[in-house]
Short mmCIF file of C-alpha atoms in Angstrom, two decimals:
data_model
loop_
_atom_site.label_atom_id
_atom_site.label_comp_id
_atom_site.label_asym_id
_atom_site.label_seq_id
_atom_site.Cartn_x
_atom_site.Cartn_y
_atom_site.Cartn_z
CA MET A 22 28.43 -10.37 4.01
CA PHE A 23 28.05 -11.31 0.30
CA GLU A 24 24.85 -10.04 -1.35
CA PRO A 25 22.36 -12.48 -2.86
CA LEU A 26 23.45 -14.12 -6.11
CA TYR A 27 22.46 -11.81 -9.14
CA THR A 28 21.01 -14.42 -11.42
CA PRO A 29 21.03 -14.70 -15.26
CA GLN A 30 17.39 -14.83 -14.90
CA GLU A 31 17.24 -11.77 -13.05
CA ALA A 32 19.79 -9.88 -14.73
CA GLN A 33 17.65 -10.42 -17.95
CA ASP A 34 14.43 -9.52 -15.89
CA ARG A 35 15.98 -6.33 -15.02
CA ARG A 36 17.26 -5.61 -18.19
CA ALA A 37 14.63 -6.12 -20.15
CA PHE A 38 12.35 -4.09 -17.67
CA LEU A 39 14.55 -0.67 -17.68
CA ALA A 40 14.56 -0.49 -21.01
CA LEU A 41 11.01 -0.65 -20.77
CA LEU A 42 11.62 1.94 -18.73
CA TRP A 43 14.24 4.07 -20.61
CA ALA A 44 11.53 3.97 -23.14
CA ALA A 45 8.12 5.13 -21.88
CA SER A 46 10.38 7.73 -19.93
CA GLN A 47 12.31 8.62 -23.63
CA PRO A 48 9.45 8.73 -25.87
CA GLY A 49 11.05 7.85 -29.58
CA CYS A 50 13.99 6.67 -28.29
CA TRP A 51 15.70 3.28 -28.79
CA GLN A 52 16.04 1.06 -26.54
CA SER A 53 18.76 -2.29 -26.06
CA LEU A 54 16.95 -5.36 -24.54
CA PRO A 55 19.33 -8.01 -22.98
CA SER A 56 20.85 -10.19 -25.56
CA THR A 57 20.16 -13.67 -23.98
CA ALA A 58 16.72 -14.59 -25.43
CA PRO A 59 14.19 -13.83 -28.12
CA SER A 60 13.11 -10.19 -27.75
CA PHE A 61 9.48 -11.00 -27.48
CA ILE A 62 10.31 -13.50 -24.93
CA ALA A 63 13.04 -11.47 -23.07
CA LEU A 64 9.89 -8.79 -22.42
CA GLY A 65 7.21 -11.45 -21.88
CA GLN A 66 9.30 -12.56 -18.86
CA ALA A 67 10.01 -9.74 -17.54
CA LEU A 68 6.33 -8.74 -17.34
CA LEU A 69 4.19 -11.60 -17.11
CA ASP A 70 3.45 -13.71 -14.67
CA LEU A 71 0.07 -15.98 -12.69
CA GLU A 72 -1.91 -12.04 -12.03
CA THR A 73 -1.60 -10.97 -15.70
CA SER A 74 -2.71 -11.95 -18.65
CA PHE A 75 -1.44 -11.28 -22.49
CA TYR A 76 -3.16 -11.75 -25.39
CA ALA A 77 -0.19 -12.73 -29.02
CA ALA A 78 -1.32 -12.74 -32.26
CA ASP A 79 1.15 -15.26 -32.80
CA GLU A 80 1.03 -19.26 -31.69
CA ALA A 81 4.06 -20.25 -31.48
CA LEU A 82 4.50 -16.81 -28.83
CA ALA A 83 1.42 -17.36 -27.39
CA ARG A 84 2.73 -20.76 -26.43
CA GLN A 85 5.97 -19.65 -25.28
CA LEU A 86 4.54 -16.75 -22.90
CA ALA A 87 1.73 -19.30 -21.67
CA ARG A 88 4.79 -20.79 -19.35
CA THR A 89 5.60 -17.21 -17.78
CA GLY A 90 1.71 -18.70 -16.08
CA ALA A 91 0.13 -15.86 -17.50
CA ARG A 92 -3.49 -16.55 -19.08
CA ALA A 93 -4.42 -16.25 -22.93
CA LEU A 94 -6.92 -13.77 -23.11
CA PRO A 95 -8.86 -12.44 -26.09
CA PRO A 96 -7.48 -8.77 -26.74
CA GLU A 97 -10.35 -7.00 -25.61
CA ARG A 98 -9.28 -8.82 -21.94
CA ALA A 99 -5.44 -9.28 -22.08
CA ASP A 100 -3.51 -6.76 -20.05
CA TYR A 101 -0.75 -7.44 -22.63
CA LEU A 102 -0.82 -7.69 -26.14
CA PHE A 103 1.66 -8.90 -29.00
CA PHE A 104 2.55 -8.40 -32.43
CA PRO A 105 4.95 -9.75 -33.38
CA VAL A 106 3.95 -7.95 -36.84
CA LEU A 107 1.28 -5.77 -37.09
CA ARG A 108 -0.72 -6.02 -40.24
CA ASP A 109 -4.51 -5.15 -41.54
CA GLU A 110 -5.91 -8.11 -40.55
CA HIS A 111 -3.83 -7.53 -36.68
CA LEU A 112 -5.72 -4.38 -36.89
CA GLU A 113 -9.45 -6.14 -35.83
CA ALA A 114 -8.00 -7.99 -32.44
CA LEU A 115 -6.38 -4.71 -32.14
CA SER A 116 -9.51 -2.13 -31.89
CA GLN A 117 -10.83 -4.79 -28.91
CA ALA A 118 -7.92 -3.85 -26.78
CA GLN A 119 -8.41 -2.22 -23.43
CA ARG A 120 -8.52 1.66 -23.32
CA GLY A 121 -8.70 1.93 -19.30
CA THR A 122 -11.16 4.09 -18.03
CA LEU A 123 -11.00 7.77 -16.08
CA LEU A 124 -11.27 6.07 -12.32
CA TYR A 125 -8.65 3.74 -13.50
CA PRO A 126 -6.75 4.63 -16.66
CA ASP A 127 -4.24 2.09 -15.68
CA SER A 128 -6.15 -0.82 -16.80
CA ALA A 129 -5.38 0.49 -19.85
CA ALA A 130 -3.50 -2.57 -22.28
CA THR A 131 -0.25 -2.63 -23.15
CA ILE A 132 0.80 -2.99 -26.69
CA PHE A 133 4.31 -4.71 -27.81
CA ILE A 134 4.41 -4.28 -31.65
CA GLY A 135 7.25 -5.98 -33.73
CA LEU A 136 8.37 -3.95 -36.60
CA SER A 137 9.84 -5.59 -39.71
CA ASP A 138 13.04 -6.33 -40.78
CA PRO A 139 14.39 -2.81 -41.35
CA HIS A 140 15.73 -3.33 -44.91
CA ASP A 141 12.24 -4.72 -45.70
CA GLU A 142 10.24 -3.08 -48.16
CA GLY A 143 6.82 -1.10 -46.90
CA VAL A 144 5.89 1.88 -46.17
CA GLU A 145 7.96 4.54 -43.85
CA LEU A 146 5.87 7.06 -41.51
CA ARG A 147 7.07 10.08 -40.54
CA LEU A 148 6.19 11.21 -37.11
CA THR A 149 6.61 14.46 -34.61
CA LEU A 150 6.57 13.16 -31.26
CA GLN A 151 5.59 15.99 -28.58
CA GLY A 152 5.01 15.36 -24.53
CA PRO A 153 6.34 14.50 -21.59
CA GLY A 154 9.51 13.01 -21.90
CA VAL A 155 10.34 14.27 -25.22
CA ASN A 156 12.76 17.51 -24.72
CA GLY A 157 11.29 20.16 -27.18
CA LEU A 158 10.22 18.48 -30.98
CA LEU A 159 11.38 14.76 -31.97
CA GLN A 160 10.92 12.84 -35.07
CA ILE A 161 11.64 9.41 -35.92
CA ALA A 162 10.34 7.27 -38.92
CA LEU A 163 9.25 4.21 -38.50
CA ARG A 164 8.65 1.27 -41.10
CA GLY A 165 6.15 -1.40 -41.52
CA ILE A 166 3.09 -0.56 -39.52
CA PRO A 167 -0.77 -0.37 -40.94
CA PHE A 168 -1.54 3.05 -41.53
CA GLY A 169 -5.15 1.90 -39.27
CA LEU A 170 -2.77 1.79 -36.13
CA TRP A 171 -3.08 5.74 -35.63
CA THR A 172 -6.27 5.97 -36.48
CA LEU A 173 -6.76 3.52 -33.53
CA ARG A 174 -4.47 5.28 -31.05
CA ALA A 175 -6.10 8.41 -31.47
CA GLN A 176 -9.46 7.48 -30.39
CA ALA A 177 -8.77 7.76 -27.19
CA ARG A 178 -7.56 10.88 -25.10
CA TYR A 179 -5.74 11.43 -22.50
CA PRO A 180 -5.52 9.82 -19.90
CA LEU A 181 -7.05 6.94 -21.58
CA GLY A 182 -4.93 4.97 -24.28
CA TRP A 183 -2.82 2.24 -24.82
CA ASP A 184 1.23 2.66 -24.31
CA ILE A 185 2.88 1.11 -27.12
CA TYR A 186 6.04 -0.45 -27.38
CA PHE A 187 7.10 -1.39 -30.79
CA VAL A 188 10.25 -4.06 -31.11
CA GLU A 189 13.16 -4.61 -33.49
CA PRO A 190 13.52 -7.94 -32.49
CA GLU A 191 16.41 -8.12 -35.16
CA ARG A 192 18.39 -5.41 -33.67
CA GLY A 193 17.21 -6.03 -29.94
CA GLN A 194 15.42 -3.13 -29.01
CA VAL A 195 12.44 -1.45 -28.09
CA LEU A 196 10.98 2.19 -28.36
CA GLY A 197 8.14 3.27 -26.57
CA LEU A 198 5.11 5.12 -27.21
CA PRO A 199 2.98 6.59 -23.86
CA ARG A 200 -0.12 7.21 -24.09
CA SER A 201 0.92 10.52 -23.22
CA THR A 202 2.71 11.28 -26.16
CA GLN A 203 1.47 13.55 -29.11
CA VAL A 204 2.10 12.03 -32.54
CA ARG A 205 1.69 14.33 -35.49
CA LEU A 206 2.23 12.58 -38.85
CA SER A 207 4.28 13.79 -41.06
CA GLU A 208 4.70 13.07 -44.08
CA ALA A 209 4.37 9.14 -45.59
CA HIS A 210 6.26 7.76 -48.60
CA SER A 211 7.69 4.41 -49.90
CA GLN A 212 11.00 3.17 -50.07
CA GLU A 213 10.51 2.98 -53.76
CA GLU A 214 10.90 6.52 -54.51
CA MET B 20 40.03 -12.93 2.71
CA SER B 21 39.84 -13.54 -0.60
CA ARG B 22 40.66 -17.52 -0.22
CA LEU B 23 37.44 -16.91 2.59
CA ALA B 24 35.69 -15.00 -0.76
CA ALA B 25 36.38 -17.83 -2.95
CA LEU B 26 35.14 -20.48 -0.24
CA ALA B 27 31.75 -18.90 0.45
CA LYS B 28 28.91 -20.07 -1.41
CA PRO B 29 26.88 -17.28 -3.05
CA GLN B 30 23.55 -16.47 -0.25
CA THR B 31 20.51 -17.80 -0.74
CA GLY B 32 18.30 -17.58 1.85
CA TYR B 33 17.35 -14.19 -0.15
CA SER B 34 16.32 -13.00 -3.88
CA TYR B 35 18.82 -10.51 -4.97
CA ALA B 36 17.25 -7.10 -4.05
CA PHE B 37 15.47 -9.02 -1.42
CA MET B 38 12.35 -9.39 -2.91
CA ASP B 39 11.20 -11.71 -4.89
CA ALA B 40 10.40 -12.34 -8.52
CA PHE B 41 7.04 -11.57 -8.31
CA ALA B 42 7.27 -8.77 -6.23
CA LYS B 43 9.38 -7.06 -8.26
CA ARG B 44 8.01 -7.69 -11.55
CA GLU B 45 4.15 -6.60 -10.40
CA LEU B 46 5.81 -3.13 -9.07
CA ARG B 47 7.61 -2.51 -12.10
CA ARG B 48 4.69 -2.93 -14.18
CA ARG B 49 3.20 -0.31 -11.70
CA MET B 50 5.97 1.37 -12.74
CA LEU B 51 5.80 1.67 -16.10
CA LYS B 52 2.37 2.96 -16.40
CA ALA B 53 3.16 5.52 -14.03
CA VAL B 54 6.30 7.22 -16.24
CA ALA B 55 2.90 6.48 -18.99
CA ILE B 56 0.78 8.48 -17.09
CA PRO B 57 2.72 10.99 -15.07
CA GLY B 58 1.18 12.09 -12.15
CA TYR B 59 -1.63 9.41 -11.69
CA GLN B 60 -1.24 7.54 -8.20
CA VAL B 61 -0.03 3.59 -9.55
CA PRO B 62 -1.78 1.34 -7.07
CA TYR B 63 0.31 -1.50 -6.10
CA ALA B 64 1.08 -4.55 -3.11
CA SER B 65 3.58 -2.82 -1.21
CA ARG B 66 5.25 -5.87 0.60
CA GLU B 67 6.63 -6.23 3.82
CA LEU B 68 9.94 -5.34 4.44
CA PRO B 69 12.58 -5.28 6.81
CA ILE B 70 11.24 -1.86 8.17
CA ALA B 71 8.68 -0.70 9.13
CA ARG B 72 5.83 1.12 6.75
CA GLY B 73 6.93 4.85 6.68
CA TRP B 74 10.18 4.92 7.52
CA GLY B 75 10.68 4.84 3.73
CA THR B 76 9.32 1.85 2.63
CA GLY B 77 7.35 3.33 -0.54
CA GLY B 78 11.27 4.74 -2.39
CA LEU B 79 13.55 1.78 -1.11
CA GLN B 80 10.45 -0.66 -3.03
CA ALA B 81 10.95 1.24 -5.80
CA THR B 82 14.92 1.34 -5.84
CA LEU B 83 14.96 -2.54 -4.83
CA SER B 84 13.19 -3.22 -8.13
CA LEU B 85 15.82 -0.76 -10.10
CA VAL B 86 19.22 -1.85 -8.58
CA GLY B 87 21.69 -3.88 -9.93
CA PRO B 88 25.46 -4.40 -9.50
CA GLU B 89 26.54 -1.74 -11.13
CA THR B 90 24.07 1.02 -9.78
CA VAL B 91 25.64 4.15 -8.55
CA LEU B 92 23.37 4.86 -5.19
CA LYS B 93 22.82 8.20 -3.14
CA VAL B 94 20.39 8.03 0.01
CA ILE B 95 19.52 11.32 1.47
CA ASP B 96 17.14 11.63 4.20
CA GLN B 97 16.11 15.76 4.66
CA GLY B 98 19.85 16.30 2.58
CA ALA B 99 21.90 14.64 4.72
CA ASP B 100 23.89 11.86 3.63
CA ASP B 101 24.67 10.64 6.69
CA SER B 102 21.61 10.52 8.67
CA VAL B 103 20.44 7.05 10.66
CA ASN B 104 17.57 6.11 8.10
CA ALA B 105 19.94 7.11 4.97
CA ALA B 106 22.59 5.14 6.29
CA ASN B 107 20.35 2.24 7.16
CA LEU B 108 18.75 1.81 4.07
CA ARG B 109 21.95 2.53 1.70
CA ARG B 110 23.27 -0.48 4.02
CA PHE B 111 20.48 -2.88 3.36
CA ILE B 112 20.36 -1.88 -0.14
CA THR B 113 23.85 -2.61 -0.72
CA ARG B 114 24.19 -6.08 1.32
CA MET B 115 20.93 -6.66 -0.71
CA SER B 116 22.54 -6.63 -4.75
CA GLY B 117 26.42 -5.44 -4.35
CA CYS B 118 25.48 -2.10 -5.69
CA GLN B 119 27.94 1.27 -5.09
CA THR B 120 27.51 3.71 -3.49
CA THR B 121 28.41 7.64 -3.34
CA THR B 122 27.68 11.24 -2.13
CA ASP B 123 28.12 13.08 -5.21
CA ALA B 124 24.92 13.83 -6.69
CA LEU B 125 26.51 14.19 -10.10
CA GLN B 126 27.82 10.15 -9.35
CA ALA B 127 24.90 8.24 -8.33
CA THR B 128 22.34 6.96 -10.99
CA ILE B 129 19.94 6.18 -8.52
CA ILE B 130 19.08 8.51 -5.81
CA GLN B 131 16.64 7.58 -3.13
CA SER B 132 15.19 10.62 -0.92
CA ARG B 133 13.51 11.42 1.70
CA HIS B 134 12.58 15.05 1.24
CA ARG B 135 14.60 16.87 -0.73
CA ILE B 136 16.45 17.21 -4.25
CA PRO B 137 19.84 17.90 -4.59
CA GLU B 138 21.04 21.03 -5.21
CA GLU B 139 23.26 20.41 -8.42
CA ILE B 140 21.24 19.38 -11.72
CA LEU B 141 20.63 16.05 -12.71
CA ARG B 142 21.34 14.68 -15.99
CA GLU B 143 19.58 12.78 -18.35
CA GLY B 144 19.40 8.72 -17.36
CA GLN B 145 19.89 8.97 -13.12
CA ILE B 146 16.23 8.52 -11.23
CA LEU B 147 14.94 9.99 -8.14
CA VAL B 148 13.48 8.07 -5.76
CA LEU B 149 11.41 10.04 -3.20
CA GLN B 150 10.20 8.24 -0.28
CA VAL B 151 6.47 9.50 0.50
CA PRO B 152 4.68 9.56 3.24
CA ASP B 153 0.94 10.79 2.01
CA PRO B 154 0.74 11.05 -1.92
CA GLU B 155 -3.10 12.64 -1.91
CA PRO B 156 -2.84 15.81 -2.34
CA LEU B 157 -7.07 15.97 -1.88
CA ARG B 158 -6.73 14.79 1.66
CA ALA B 159 -6.60 18.02 3.49
CA VAL B 160 -9.67 18.72 1.28
CA GLN B 161 -11.25 15.59 0.80
CA SER B 162 -10.88 12.70 3.47
CA ASP B 163 -12.70 9.90 1.65
CA SER B 164 -10.17 8.56 -0.70
CA SER B 165 -12.60 7.20 -2.89
CA ALA B 166 -14.24 10.25 -3.65
CA CYS B 167 -10.64 11.98 -4.12
CA HIS B 168 -10.09 9.08 -6.46
CA HIS B 169 -13.05 10.64 -8.63
CA MET B 170 -12.14 14.47 -8.36
CA HIS B 171 -8.19 13.06 -9.66
CA ALA B 172 -10.55 11.05 -12.19
CA ASP B 173 -13.02 14.63 -13.22
CA ALA B 174 -9.66 16.53 -12.93
CA ASP B 175 -12.11 18.21 -10.25
CA TYR B 176 -9.11 20.84 -8.65
CA GLY B 177 -11.58 23.72 -7.67
CA GLN B 178 -11.57 22.86 -3.71
CA MET B 179 -7.62 23.46 -3.97
CA TRP B 180 -7.99 27.06 -5.68
CA LEU B 181 -10.45 27.76 -2.67
CA VAL B 182 -7.84 26.91 -0.24
CA LEU B 183 -5.34 28.96 -2.00
CA TYR B 184 -7.63 31.28 -2.01
CA GLU B 185 -8.76 31.66 1.89
CA GLN B 186 -4.61 31.85 2.61
CA LEU B 187 -4.23 34.44 0.58
CA VAL B 188 -7.03 35.62 2.43
CA ARG B 189 -6.31 35.48 5.95
CA TYR B 190 -2.27 35.41 4.98
CA LYS B 191 -1.69 37.02 2.48
CA ARG B 192 0.52 34.52 0.58
CA TYR B 193 0.46 30.97 0.25
CA ILE B 194 1.37 29.23 3.31
CA GLN B 195 1.57 25.83 1.93
CA GLY B 196 5.24 24.88 3.03
CA ALA B 197 6.44 21.39 1.90
CA SER B 198 4.05 18.78 -0.51
CA TYR B 199 3.62 21.95 -2.45
CA PRO B 200 0.49 20.70 -3.85
CA SER B 201 1.74 20.60 -8.79
CA LEU B 202 0.08 20.46 -11.83
CA VAL B 203 1.43 17.36 -14.16
CA ASN B 204 1.69 17.36 -17.75
CA GLY B 205 -1.43 19.94 -17.39
CA ARG B 206 -3.42 17.36 -15.84
CA TYR B 207 -2.88 15.26 -12.05
CA LEU B 208 -2.73 17.16 -9.41
CA ILE B 209 0.27 15.38 -7.19
CA SER B 210 1.45 16.26 -3.60
CA PRO B 211 5.77 16.22 -4.87
CA SER B 212 6.47 14.77 -1.49
CA PRO B 213 7.69 16.79 1.55
CA ILE B 214 9.98 18.69 -0.28
CA PRO B 215 10.59 21.87 0.69
CA ARG B 216 8.79 24.48 -1.95
CA TRP B 217 12.55 25.59 -2.85
CA ASP B 218 12.56 22.28 -4.54
CA THR B 219 9.54 21.82 -6.23
CA PRO B 220 10.47 23.80 -9.33
CA LYS B 221 13.35 21.55 -9.48
CA LEU B 222 10.61 18.64 -11.09
CA HIS B 223 9.68 21.20 -14.14
CA ARG B 224 11.26 19.79 -17.46
CA ALA B 225 14.43 18.19 -15.32
CA ALA B 226 16.06 15.94 -17.18
CA HIS B 227 15.96 12.92 -14.53
CA LEU B 228 13.21 10.57 -14.26
CA THR B 229 11.55 11.14 -11.09
CA ILE B 230 9.87 7.97 -8.96
CA LEU B 231 7.50 8.89 -6.33
CA SER B 232 6.41 5.99 -3.88
CA ALA B 233 4.22 5.59 -0.73
CA GLY B 234 4.86 2.76 0.76
CA ARG B 235 1.81 2.78 3.69
CA GLU B 236 -0.45 3.86 1.20
CA LYS B 237 0.55 1.76 -1.53
CA ARG B 238 0.88 4.23 -4.34
CA ILE B 239 3.28 4.85 -6.93
CA TYR B 240 3.61 7.85 -9.49
CA ALA B 241 6.00 9.11 -11.31
CA VAL B 242 7.45 12.85 -13.47
CA PRO B 243 9.44 11.44 -16.49
CA PRO B 244 11.78 13.68 -18.04
CA TYR B 245 11.06 17.56 -19.54
CA THR B 246 7.35 17.03 -18.03
CA ASP B 247 5.63 20.12 -16.42
CA VAL B 248 5.33 20.32 -13.19
CA ARG B 249 3.27 23.15 -12.06
CA PRO B 250 2.37 24.68 -8.60
CA LEU B 251 -0.94 25.66 -7.99
CA GLU B 252 -0.54 29.50 -8.15
CA PHE B 253 -3.28 32.55 -9.46
CA SER B 254 -1.82 33.95 -12.33
CA ASP B 255 -1.61 37.72 -10.21
CA ILE B 256 0.12 36.24 -7.28
CA PRO B 257 3.09 33.41 -7.83
CA PHE B 258 4.66 31.07 -6.28
CA GLN B 259 6.85 32.09 -4.02
CA VAL B 260 9.94 29.45 -2.94
CA GLU B 261 11.82 30.50 0.83
CA ASP B 262 13.16 33.60 0.93
CA GLN B 263 16.50 32.28 2.36
CA ARG B 264 18.58 34.94 0.70
CA THR B 265 20.13 36.98 4.08
CA TRP B 266 21.46 33.22 5.47
CA ALA B 267 24.81 31.90 4.38
CA ASP B 268 26.70 28.51 4.33
CA GLU B 269 29.10 29.09 8.30
CA ARG B 270 31.06 26.93 6.67
CA THR B 271 31.80 27.30 3.18
CA GLY B 272 29.44 30.89 2.68
CA ALA B 273 27.52 29.43 0.24
CA ARG B 274 24.16 31.33 -0.13
CA TYR B 275 21.51 30.21 -2.27
CA LYS B 276 21.02 27.26 -1.28
CA PHE B 277 18.23 25.36 0.79
CA MET B 278 19.99 25.76 4.58
CA ASN B 279 18.83 24.27 7.78
CA GLU B 280 18.33 26.98 10.56
CA LEU B 281 19.91 26.20 14.02
CA PRO B 282 18.86 28.22 16.42
CA GLN B 283 21.20 29.13 19.33
CA ALA B 284 20.89 29.36 23.04
CA ASP B 285 21.45 33.24 22.92
CA GLY B 286 18.50 33.38 19.99
CA THR B 287 20.61 34.04 17.34
CA ALA B 288 20.78 31.05 14.58
CA ARG B 289 23.78 29.78 12.33
CA TYR B 290 22.79 28.50 8.43
CA GLU B 291 24.30 25.04 7.15
CA LEU B 292 24.01 23.72 3.68
CA SER B 293 20.95 21.14 3.51
CA ASP B 294 22.68 19.45 1.39
CA THR B 295 25.65 17.76 2.45
CA GLY B 296 27.43 15.84 -0.38
CA TYR B 297 26.83 19.00 -2.15
CA ALA B 298 28.85 20.90 0.95
CA GLU B 299 30.85 18.35 1.29
CA LYS B 300 32.57 18.99 -2.43
CA LEU B 301 32.49 22.75 -1.72
CA ILE B 302 34.31 22.51 1.29
CA ALA B 303 37.31 19.90 -0.52
CA LYS B 304 37.08 22.74 -3.05
CA GLN B 305 38.12 25.00 -0.95
CA ARG B 306 40.58 23.28 0.16
CA GLY B 307 41.90 22.92 -2.47
CA GLN B 308 41.23 19.43 -3.50
CA ALA B 309 40.39 18.22 -7.10
CA VAL B 310 36.36 17.93 -7.80
CA THR B 311 33.44 17.65 -10.00
CA ILE B 312 31.30 20.37 -8.67
CA GLY B 313 28.02 20.77 -10.93
CA ARG B 314 25.66 23.34 -12.44
CA THR B 315 23.39 23.82 -9.29
CA TYR B 316 19.46 24.29 -9.72
CA TYR B 317 19.51 28.13 -8.26
CA ASP B 318 22.75 29.91 -9.31
CA ASP B 319 24.77 32.25 -6.82
CA GLU B 320 22.36 34.94 -7.51
CA GLY B 321 19.17 33.03 -6.39
CA ASN B 322 18.65 32.94 -10.25
CA PHE B 323 16.70 29.42 -10.93
CA TYR B 324 18.06 28.21 -14.03
CA HIS B 325 14.14 27.79 -16.04
CA ASP B 326 14.18 31.59 -16.99
CA GLY B 327 11.08 33.52 -16.37
CA TYR B 328 9.45 30.17 -14.31
CA LEU B 329 9.64 31.45 -10.35
CA LYS B 330 8.24 35.17 -11.16
CA PRO B 331 9.11 38.46 -8.30
CA PRO B 332 6.88 37.84 -5.21
CA VAL B 333 3.65 39.72 -5.33
CA ILE B 334 1.54 40.92 -1.93
CA PRO B 335 -2.10 40.53 -2.72
CA GLU B 336 -3.73 44.80 -1.66
CA GLN B 337 -5.33 45.19 1.96
CA GLY B 338 -9.19 44.55 1.83
CA GLY B 339 -8.78 43.71 -2.67
#
């Protein structure tokens, strides 16, 4: 008896999914994405197909994600939003993303945000996380995200809101911040200090 | 053997892990939502499988979308690794994925279970997949599933408290046995699947991830690690687990674990551990074999591992 073939694509999709599953289950902990494809492509291929829709803030990425068969839609209608980098000019598009309804909180958007190079200069934010998946309190530091993201995220009250995944394409890692996680911004300072 | 294996072509008639890529992607998307909204029942497509709905297809689909060649799988049915349902599911999953199997809860990476949680404490990184026949905890008070959906949206669980109150008035205790309704993360009421009350506290702030999947009802929900799970109880009449303190396993003498009661012809009863994987290890240890027995949720004096979570029983006063 020989089991069906575990194809490279199958392996990549499963590894990317497991990274997301553990990212959502253990908010604030980095998980490894498969190294067989660029991070955003691996994530797109693991999740997107004809039944889904996406918005990508980057032209080249949008073209590649469209190959999955998923429909490109404006940010207010898309299920999955991809921001390879998030700058202040993207916040307008992000603010329109669906936050779900009380009857169908699962209709809220899932958002992937690329973090710039960790060695890049930029404002570092220290976050204290609490909630499901976090044993007590967890402190993490993230660099290169506009402060406006946190204001927008705080506008939705649980169980509504976005499930956010931060992606570090350089290191091939993903960190989850599902809507169930309570975030407190401890302090903000720039790297030059 | 090895030469024949070398000549044989890989099986191409089925997708890896049986389900096709579309089906797996869909279920995986839903699973991520389920983890992000603990306790919320996410609808999913629930595909056809070579097993009839109601025989664990929900759990099976969840397992098939998680499983890989490096997975170590344990499948249990009412605590037993060797019952027909568990054995068939295990064989099917292995044939379709090439994963390893075990009966040891500590070695498994995925545990698919029908109605029990193992006695040994599960750790971070393990996934418990529970098969769910009826995901709707409000079914008894509201038969219209759309209305139930509204009640969940409003967190309107008043009728459940009324049910508990009526039980106390009539029987002086909560009479719900399995699937004891529990509040997850302070927001959504779930049926923890028909696990005994004994197992319900094990979901509270557990280190492992629990996925609950109902194939016939097409809903999936989850309890992430370190998430509050509180059985419904009035503050002055606490929730109780099954009282089996006088029962001891006939083979190992173990106590304060969940037991099967075996009625005898003379009216007495014998008792055996429900968790066969755990019983196997206890017996091996008594025979002097080297086994690793993990810490259990309930210690040998019956104390639950989260101090203060289970409270001493209170019987409501007559006519109170």
